[in-house]
Amino acid sequence: MTPRNEQYERWIAQKILAARQTTTIGEAGKTGTWRTIRPVLIPEKCLVVKSGKPTCHKCWLYCPEATVSRSIPPVFDYDYCKGCGICATECPTEAIQMVPEKEAPSCAETIANAGGNADA
Amino acid sequence: MPEKLVITGNFAAAYACKSANVDVVAAYPITPQSPVVEKISEFVESGEMPDTQFICVESEHSAMAACVGAAEAGARVFTASSANGLALMFELLCWCAGARLPAVVCIASRALGAPWTVWTDHQDAISMRDTGFMHQFCETNQEIYDSVLMAYRIAEDPRVFLPMFVTYDGYLLSHTMMPVQIEDPEKVRDFLPPLKTHVDVGELGETRSVSAVIPPDITVRPEGNTPGYMEYRYAMQKAHEYAIDVIEEVNREFKVKFGRSYGNGIYTSYKIEDADILIFGIGSVASQSRMAVDQLRSEGIKAGLISLKLFRPFPVKHLREIFTRVPLVVVFDRDVAYGYEGVLAYELKAALYPCQNRPIIRSYIVGLGGRNIPTDTLTKAVKRAIKEKDDSSVQLDPHTDFLDLDLDRLGLSIEDMQKEAQ
Ligand code: SF4
Ligand code: SF4
């Protein structure tokens, strides 16, 4: 055992701070497989699409999974979107529709990519 | 301009928030803490705290959640609670400390239900022991004001980055008026500059990452390995251990700046120089013990008092220095570690165990649920401890002593029991 080094312990106390660090994509695995409904953008209703400016982006701000991009148009990352529907609820113009996963075209593909089985 | 106001302990806490120019206050009212929140909301409403966001929430849990979120974003935050409300906050208090956020939380202490009560004891505050918060106790309203200011300085020190409780007895301080010096905002700002947060929101996403769920071991990553849970908790414990230096330092600086201090920032003492018996207590119990010391001294017993100001981090070194000077220590706890004994008592015993000259420690439970603690009760208990000092059967007895129970008046005396048995 190395002897206790006070200076070192003080340094460590300041060095490892949970609040200082953030998550990266995919920390909790492909959470997209948890989804039963998915957000689909209706571009004609979306404020940033209509204005061509990064104005609203409430979907980006409120998504708890950070899976909506701050782009024009906002894009959903279906690999990690859990389908909670918060973006759709927060959208001031109802530009996001929650569509049952089985009806959405790329569903089987997403799940297969994540190593799951859409029919299971 | 500094001003002297005659205000309650709750208002002293509210004024401290104003002086500290707190960014975000989120709180939910509970007796006896409510007037803190009412006063702050009044300040915000009237424009006297123009930089403060007051968030109305639906529970104490949400209050602390809002504070955690705001602190993560770099705000100086404040909330306050009591008893069952504080208990509801527990989850987020642990989160706040684990995330190393420098929040300050006031506790107007109150007994925990059931049975339902609103009167004071220290059970709620003491039960928050292992959240990871630092914890100060107060004996006067001025001390509440000063302690809140000091708490922010300590908590926000980059060597510390831990949240801190400032606890004061419900009603006895929370609703009792005393003169309190409110300091000049400029001077306070000097002592307590705006928070330089350790979280740079602009850099989120670029900083080294941490898993959504922290695994037991470190995570190997291309951008650099990240700590496991145990590394985080080790750092938190070390921050606590070394915070004591900062706390003493801040107490000294406060004295230079404002002319007031509270012992060494760790404990205050009363007539200890020539004492051969020391009483150990916190908050209201310590206040009452001052009178007990005087009374005992008038009867020729050389008693003294150590009033613990800093409960966490527990100042083991300081307590060893002071308590190994005497052969007998009497601890009065206004709390119980149910199934064991008074918390102060057993923590002191543990702290002194490795010492050569450890004293005999006698512990008593007093004043639960707001029961009055007459000076007489304390002096009698001290005299009993003196008498039984060398009686090993008393020292080895694992049972607790509750003072001032009134079971006879319930028809539950020993005679009543014997009658029932016949
Ligand atoms: S808010 Fe919920 S539904 Fe919308 S993108 Fe984010 S995870 Fe998906
Ligand atoms: S919240 Fe709705 S309107 Fe605003 S950017 Fe998102 S989709 Fe568009």
PDB file of C-alpha atoms in Angstrom, chain B residues 14-175:
ATOM      1  CA  ALA B  14     -34.374  34.916   3.988  1.00  0.00           C
ATOM      2  CA  TYR B  15     -32.281  38.066   4.434  1.00  0.00           C
ATOM      3  CA  ALA B  16     -29.139  35.979   4.028  1.00  0.00           C
ATOM      4  CA  CYS B  17     -30.464  34.749   0.666  1.00  0.00           C
ATOM      5  CA  LYS B  18     -31.049  38.328  -0.330  1.00  0.00           C
ATOM      6  CA  SER B  19     -27.560  39.359   0.758  1.00  0.00           C
ATOM      7  CA  ALA B  20     -26.073  36.368  -1.047  1.00  0.00           C
ATOM      8  CA  ASN B  21     -27.972  37.404  -4.187  1.00  0.00           C
ATOM      9  CA  VAL B  22     -29.142  33.849  -4.755  1.00  0.00           C
ATOM     10  CA  ASP B  23     -30.051  33.090  -8.394  1.00  0.00           C
ATOM     11  CA  VAL B  24     -32.734  30.454  -7.961  1.00  0.00           C
ATOM     12  CA  VAL B  25     -35.004  29.688  -5.024  1.00  0.00           C
ATOM     13  CA  ALA B  26     -37.407  26.757  -5.243  1.00  0.00           C
ATOM     14  CA  ALA B  27     -39.257  25.792  -2.102  1.00  0.00           C
ATOM     15  CA  TYR B  28     -42.432  24.305  -0.776  1.00  0.00           C
ATOM     16  CA  PRO B  29     -43.878  25.520   2.521  1.00  0.00           C
ATOM     17  CA  ILE B  30     -43.923  23.425   5.675  1.00  0.00           C
ATOM     18  CA  THR B  31     -44.198  24.418   9.321  1.00  0.00           C
ATOM     19  CA  PRO B  32     -41.965  25.828  10.826  1.00  0.00           C
ATOM     20  CA  GLN B  33     -39.951  26.708   7.717  1.00  0.00           C
ATOM     21  CA  SER B  34     -42.756  28.472   5.767  1.00  0.00           C
ATOM     22  CA  PRO B  35     -41.885  32.093   6.634  1.00  0.00           C
ATOM     23  CA  VAL B  36     -38.442  31.730   4.987  1.00  0.00           C
ATOM     24  CA  VAL B  37     -40.109  31.046   1.675  1.00  0.00           C
ATOM     25  CA  GLU B  38     -42.827  33.641   2.221  1.00  0.00           C
ATOM     26  CA  LYS B  39     -40.249  36.332   2.942  1.00  0.00           C
ATOM     27  CA  ILE B  40     -38.121  35.429  -0.078  1.00  0.00           C
ATOM     28  CA  SER B  41     -41.155  35.426  -2.369  1.00  0.00           C
ATOM     29  CA  GLU B  42     -42.025  38.856  -0.952  1.00  0.00           C
ATOM     30  CA  PHE B  43     -38.512  40.098  -1.748  1.00  0.00           C
ATOM     31  CA  VAL B  44     -38.755  38.747  -5.281  1.00  0.00           C
ATOM     32  CA  GLU B  45     -42.273  40.107  -5.810  1.00  0.00           C
ATOM     33  CA  SER B  46     -41.371  43.601  -4.581  1.00  0.00           C
ATOM     34  CA  GLY B  47     -38.284  43.761  -6.766  1.00  0.00           C
ATOM     35  CA  GLU B  48     -35.875  43.713  -3.842  1.00  0.00           C
ATOM     36  CA  MET B  49     -34.266  40.571  -5.246  1.00  0.00           C
ATOM     37  CA  PRO B  50     -34.298  41.504  -8.941  1.00  0.00           C
ATOM     38  CA  ASP B  51     -31.843  38.809 -10.023  1.00  0.00           C
ATOM     39  CA  THR B  52     -33.621  35.932  -8.301  1.00  0.00           C
ATOM     40  CA  GLN B  53     -35.900  33.403  -9.957  1.00  0.00           C
ATOM     41  CA  PHE B  54     -38.492  32.059  -7.537  1.00  0.00           C
ATOM     42  CA  ILE B  55     -39.871  28.738  -8.717  1.00  0.00           C
ATOM     43  CA  CYS B  56     -43.194  27.612  -7.263  1.00  0.00           C
ATOM     44  CA  VAL B  57     -43.238  23.851  -7.031  1.00  0.00           C
ATOM     45  CA  GLU B  58     -45.694  21.192  -5.943  1.00  0.00           C
ATOM     46  CA  SER B  59     -43.543  19.402  -3.375  1.00  0.00           C
ATOM     47  CA  GLU B  60     -40.223  19.403  -1.558  1.00  0.00           C
ATOM     48  CA  HIS B  61     -39.015  16.701  -3.923  1.00  0.00           C
ATOM     49  CA  SER B  62     -39.633  19.035  -6.856  1.00  0.00           C
ATOM     50  CA  ALA B  63     -38.109  21.968  -4.962  1.00  0.00           C
ATOM     51  CA  MET B  64     -34.824  20.173  -4.615  1.00  0.00           C
ATOM     52  CA  ALA B  65     -35.066  18.819  -8.176  1.00  0.00           C
ATOM     53  CA  ALA B  66     -35.407  22.383  -9.444  1.00  0.00           C
ATOM     54  CA  CYS B  67     -32.435  23.450  -7.312  1.00  0.00           C
ATOM     55  CA  VAL B  68     -30.330  20.569  -8.615  1.00  0.00           C
ATOM     56  CA  GLY B  69     -31.168  21.442 -12.215  1.00  0.00           C
ATOM     57  CA  ALA B  70     -30.423  25.128 -11.689  1.00  0.00           C
ATOM     58  CA  ALA B  71     -27.185  24.367  -9.856  1.00  0.00           C
ATOM     59  CA  GLU B  72     -26.093  22.051 -12.670  1.00  0.00           C
ATOM     60  CA  ALA B  73     -26.565  25.008 -15.004  1.00  0.00           C
ATOM     61  CA  GLY B  74     -24.376  27.151 -12.765  1.00  0.00           C
ATOM     62  CA  ALA B  75     -26.880  29.000 -10.552  1.00  0.00           C
ATOM     63  CA  ARG B  76     -26.500  29.764  -6.852  1.00  0.00           C
ATOM     64  CA  VAL B  77     -29.506  27.985  -5.375  1.00  0.00           C
ATOM     65  CA  PHE B  78     -31.404  27.931  -2.109  1.00  0.00           C
ATOM     66  CA  THR B  79     -34.193  25.976  -0.535  1.00  0.00           C
ATOM     67  CA  ALA B  80     -35.385  25.229   2.976  1.00  0.00           C
ATOM     68  CA  SER B  81     -37.547  22.638   4.661  1.00  0.00           C
ATOM     69  CA  SER B  82     -38.468  20.804   7.854  1.00  0.00           C
ATOM     70  CA  ALA B  83     -39.268  17.302   9.059  1.00  0.00           C
ATOM     71  CA  ASN B  84     -41.475  15.277   6.696  1.00  0.00           C
ATOM     72  CA  GLY B  85     -40.954  17.769   3.876  1.00  0.00           C
ATOM     73  CA  LEU B  86     -37.232  17.370   4.261  1.00  0.00           C
ATOM     74  CA  ALA B  87     -37.666  13.613   4.262  1.00  0.00           C
ATOM     75  CA  LEU B  88     -39.490  13.879   0.934  1.00  0.00           C
ATOM     76  CA  MET B  89     -36.436  15.723  -0.448  1.00  0.00           C
ATOM     77  CA  PHE B  90     -34.080  12.950   0.518  1.00  0.00           C
ATOM     78  CA  GLU B  91     -33.545  11.456  -2.917  1.00  0.00           C
ATOM     79  CA  LEU B  92     -32.596  14.777  -4.469  1.00  0.00           C
ATOM     80  CA  LEU B  93     -30.419  15.764  -1.523  1.00  0.00           C
ATOM     81  CA  CYS B  94     -28.332  12.665  -2.183  1.00  0.00           C
ATOM     82  CA  TRP B  95     -28.266  13.582  -5.844  1.00  0.00           C
ATOM     83  CA  CYS B  96     -27.185  17.144  -5.099  1.00  0.00           C
ATOM     84  CA  ALA B  97     -24.246  16.008  -2.994  1.00  0.00           C
ATOM     85  CA  GLY B  98     -23.294  13.174  -5.326  1.00  0.00           C
ATOM     86  CA  ALA B  99     -23.215  15.610  -8.221  1.00  0.00           C
ATOM     87  CA  ARG B 100     -21.048  17.923  -6.051  1.00  0.00           C
ATOM     88  CA  LEU B 101     -23.384  20.904  -6.439  1.00  0.00           C
ATOM     89  CA  PRO B 102     -22.782  23.787  -4.020  1.00  0.00           C
ATOM     90  CA  ALA B 103     -26.390  24.311  -2.852  1.00  0.00           C
ATOM     91  CA  VAL B 104     -27.311  25.718   0.555  1.00  0.00           C
ATOM     92  CA  VAL B 105     -30.375  24.252   2.261  1.00  0.00           C
ATOM     93  CA  CYS B 106     -31.818  25.577   5.524  1.00  0.00           C
ATOM     94  CA  ILE B 107     -33.529  23.238   7.950  1.00  0.00           C
ATOM     95  CA  ALA B 108     -35.897  24.688  10.527  1.00  0.00           C
ATOM     96  CA  SER B 109     -35.649  21.516  12.545  1.00  0.00           C
ATOM     97  CA  ARG B 110     -38.759  19.669  13.629  1.00  0.00           C
ATOM     98  CA  ALA B 111     -39.577  16.215  14.910  1.00  0.00           C
ATOM     99  CA  LEU B 112     -40.531  13.629  12.300  1.00  0.00           C
ATOM    100  CA  GLY B 113     -44.000  12.089  12.198  1.00  0.00           C
ATOM    101  CA  ALA B 114     -45.515   9.733  13.163  1.00  0.00           C
ATOM    102  CA  PRO B 115     -46.938  10.639  15.611  1.00  0.00           C
ATOM    103  CA  TRP B 116     -47.687  13.904  13.858  1.00  0.00           C
ATOM    104  CA  THR B 117     -46.098  16.951  15.452  1.00  0.00           C
ATOM    105  CA  VAL B 118     -44.800  20.351  14.480  1.00  0.00           C
ATOM    106  CA  TRP B 119     -42.460  21.011  17.421  1.00  0.00           C
ATOM    107  CA  THR B 120     -38.707  20.963  17.364  1.00  0.00           C
ATOM    108  CA  ASP B 121     -36.102  18.305  17.837  1.00  0.00           C
ATOM    109  CA  HIS B 122     -33.094  17.394  15.734  1.00  0.00           C
ATOM    110  CA  GLN B 123     -34.316  14.113  14.264  1.00  0.00           C
ATOM    111  CA  ASP B 124     -35.066  15.490  10.785  1.00  0.00           C
ATOM    112  CA  ALA B 125     -31.727  17.238  10.436  1.00  0.00           C
ATOM    113  CA  ILE B 126     -29.680  14.407  11.880  1.00  0.00           C
ATOM    114  CA  SER B 127     -31.476  11.869   9.682  1.00  0.00           C
ATOM    115  CA  MET B 128     -30.017  13.667   6.647  1.00  0.00           C
ATOM    116  CA  ARG B 129     -26.588  12.650   7.847  1.00  0.00           C
ATOM    117  CA  ASP B 130     -25.471  10.381   5.039  1.00  0.00           C
ATOM    118  CA  THR B 131     -26.759  12.394   2.087  1.00  0.00           C
ATOM    119  CA  GLY B 132     -23.261  13.801   1.541  1.00  0.00           C
ATOM    120  CA  PHE B 133     -24.197  17.344   2.619  1.00  0.00           C
ATOM    121  CA  MET B 134     -22.005  19.338   4.952  1.00  0.00           C
ATOM    122  CA  HIS B 135     -23.988  20.447   7.970  1.00  0.00           C
ATOM    123  CA  GLN B 136     -23.882  23.421  10.347  1.00  0.00           C
ATOM    124  CA  PHE B 137     -26.067  24.073  13.390  1.00  0.00           C
ATOM    125  CA  CYS B 138     -26.982  27.510  14.747  1.00  0.00           C
ATOM    126  CA  GLU B 139     -27.802  28.913  18.156  1.00  0.00           C
ATOM    127  CA  THR B 140     -28.887  32.489  17.339  1.00  0.00           C
ATOM    128  CA  ASN B 141     -30.619  34.307  14.498  1.00  0.00           C
ATOM    129  CA  GLN B 142     -27.473  36.270  13.745  1.00  0.00           C
ATOM    130  CA  GLU B 143     -25.677  32.966  13.457  1.00  0.00           C
ATOM    131  CA  ILE B 144     -28.279  31.794  10.912  1.00  0.00           C
ATOM    132  CA  TYR B 145     -27.691  34.858   8.736  1.00  0.00           C
ATOM    133  CA  ASP B 146     -23.922  34.549   9.024  1.00  0.00           C
ATOM    134  CA  SER B 147     -23.889  30.776   8.575  1.00  0.00           C
ATOM    135  CA  VAL B 148     -25.841  30.942   5.321  1.00  0.00           C
ATOM    136  CA  LEU B 149     -23.328  33.420   3.905  1.00  0.00           C
ATOM    137  CA  MET B 150     -20.417  31.302   5.114  1.00  0.00           C
ATOM    138  CA  ALA B 151     -22.087  28.145   3.816  1.00  0.00           C
ATOM    139  CA  TYR B 152     -22.130  29.530   0.265  1.00  0.00           C
ATOM    140  CA  ARG B 153     -18.476  30.531   0.519  1.00  0.00           C
ATOM    141  CA  ILE B 154     -17.520  27.081   1.769  1.00  0.00           C
ATOM    142  CA  ALA B 155     -19.745  25.118  -0.625  1.00  0.00           C
ATOM    143  CA  GLU B 156     -18.610  27.078  -3.678  1.00  0.00           C
ATOM    144  CA  ASP B 157     -14.926  26.776  -2.873  1.00  0.00           C
ATOM    145  CA  PRO B 158     -13.402  24.678  -5.685  1.00  0.00           C
ATOM    146  CA  ARG B 159     -11.597  22.664  -3.016  1.00  0.00           C
ATOM    147  CA  VAL B 160     -14.978  21.632  -1.644  1.00  0.00           C
ATOM    148  CA  PHE B 161     -17.897  21.720  -4.122  1.00  0.00           C
ATOM    149  CA  LEU B 162     -20.321  20.123  -1.717  1.00  0.00           C
ATOM    150  CA  PRO B 163     -23.755  21.326  -0.622  1.00  0.00           C
ATOM    151  CA  MET B 164     -24.364  22.440   2.951  1.00  0.00           C
ATOM    152  CA  PHE B 165     -27.232  22.398   5.431  1.00  0.00           C
ATOM    153  CA  VAL B 166     -27.734  25.254   7.863  1.00  0.00           C
ATOM    154  CA  THR B 167     -29.964  23.988  10.663  1.00  0.00           C
ATOM    155  CA  TYR B 168     -31.745  25.957  13.367  1.00  0.00           C
ATOM    156  CA  ASP B 169     -34.376  24.835  15.854  1.00  0.00           C
ATOM    157  CA  GLY B 170     -37.979  25.207  14.749  1.00  0.00           C
ATOM    158  CA  TYR B 171     -39.867  27.867  16.755  1.00  0.00           C
ATOM    159  CA  LEU B 172     -37.045  28.352  19.279  1.00  0.00           C
ATOM    160  CA  LEU B 173     -35.156  30.203  16.565  1.00  0.00           C
ATOM    161  CA  SER B 174     -37.377  30.030  13.485  1.00  0.00           C
ATOM    162  CA  HIS B 175     -40.173  32.018  15.146  1.00  0.00           C
TER     163      HIS B 175
END
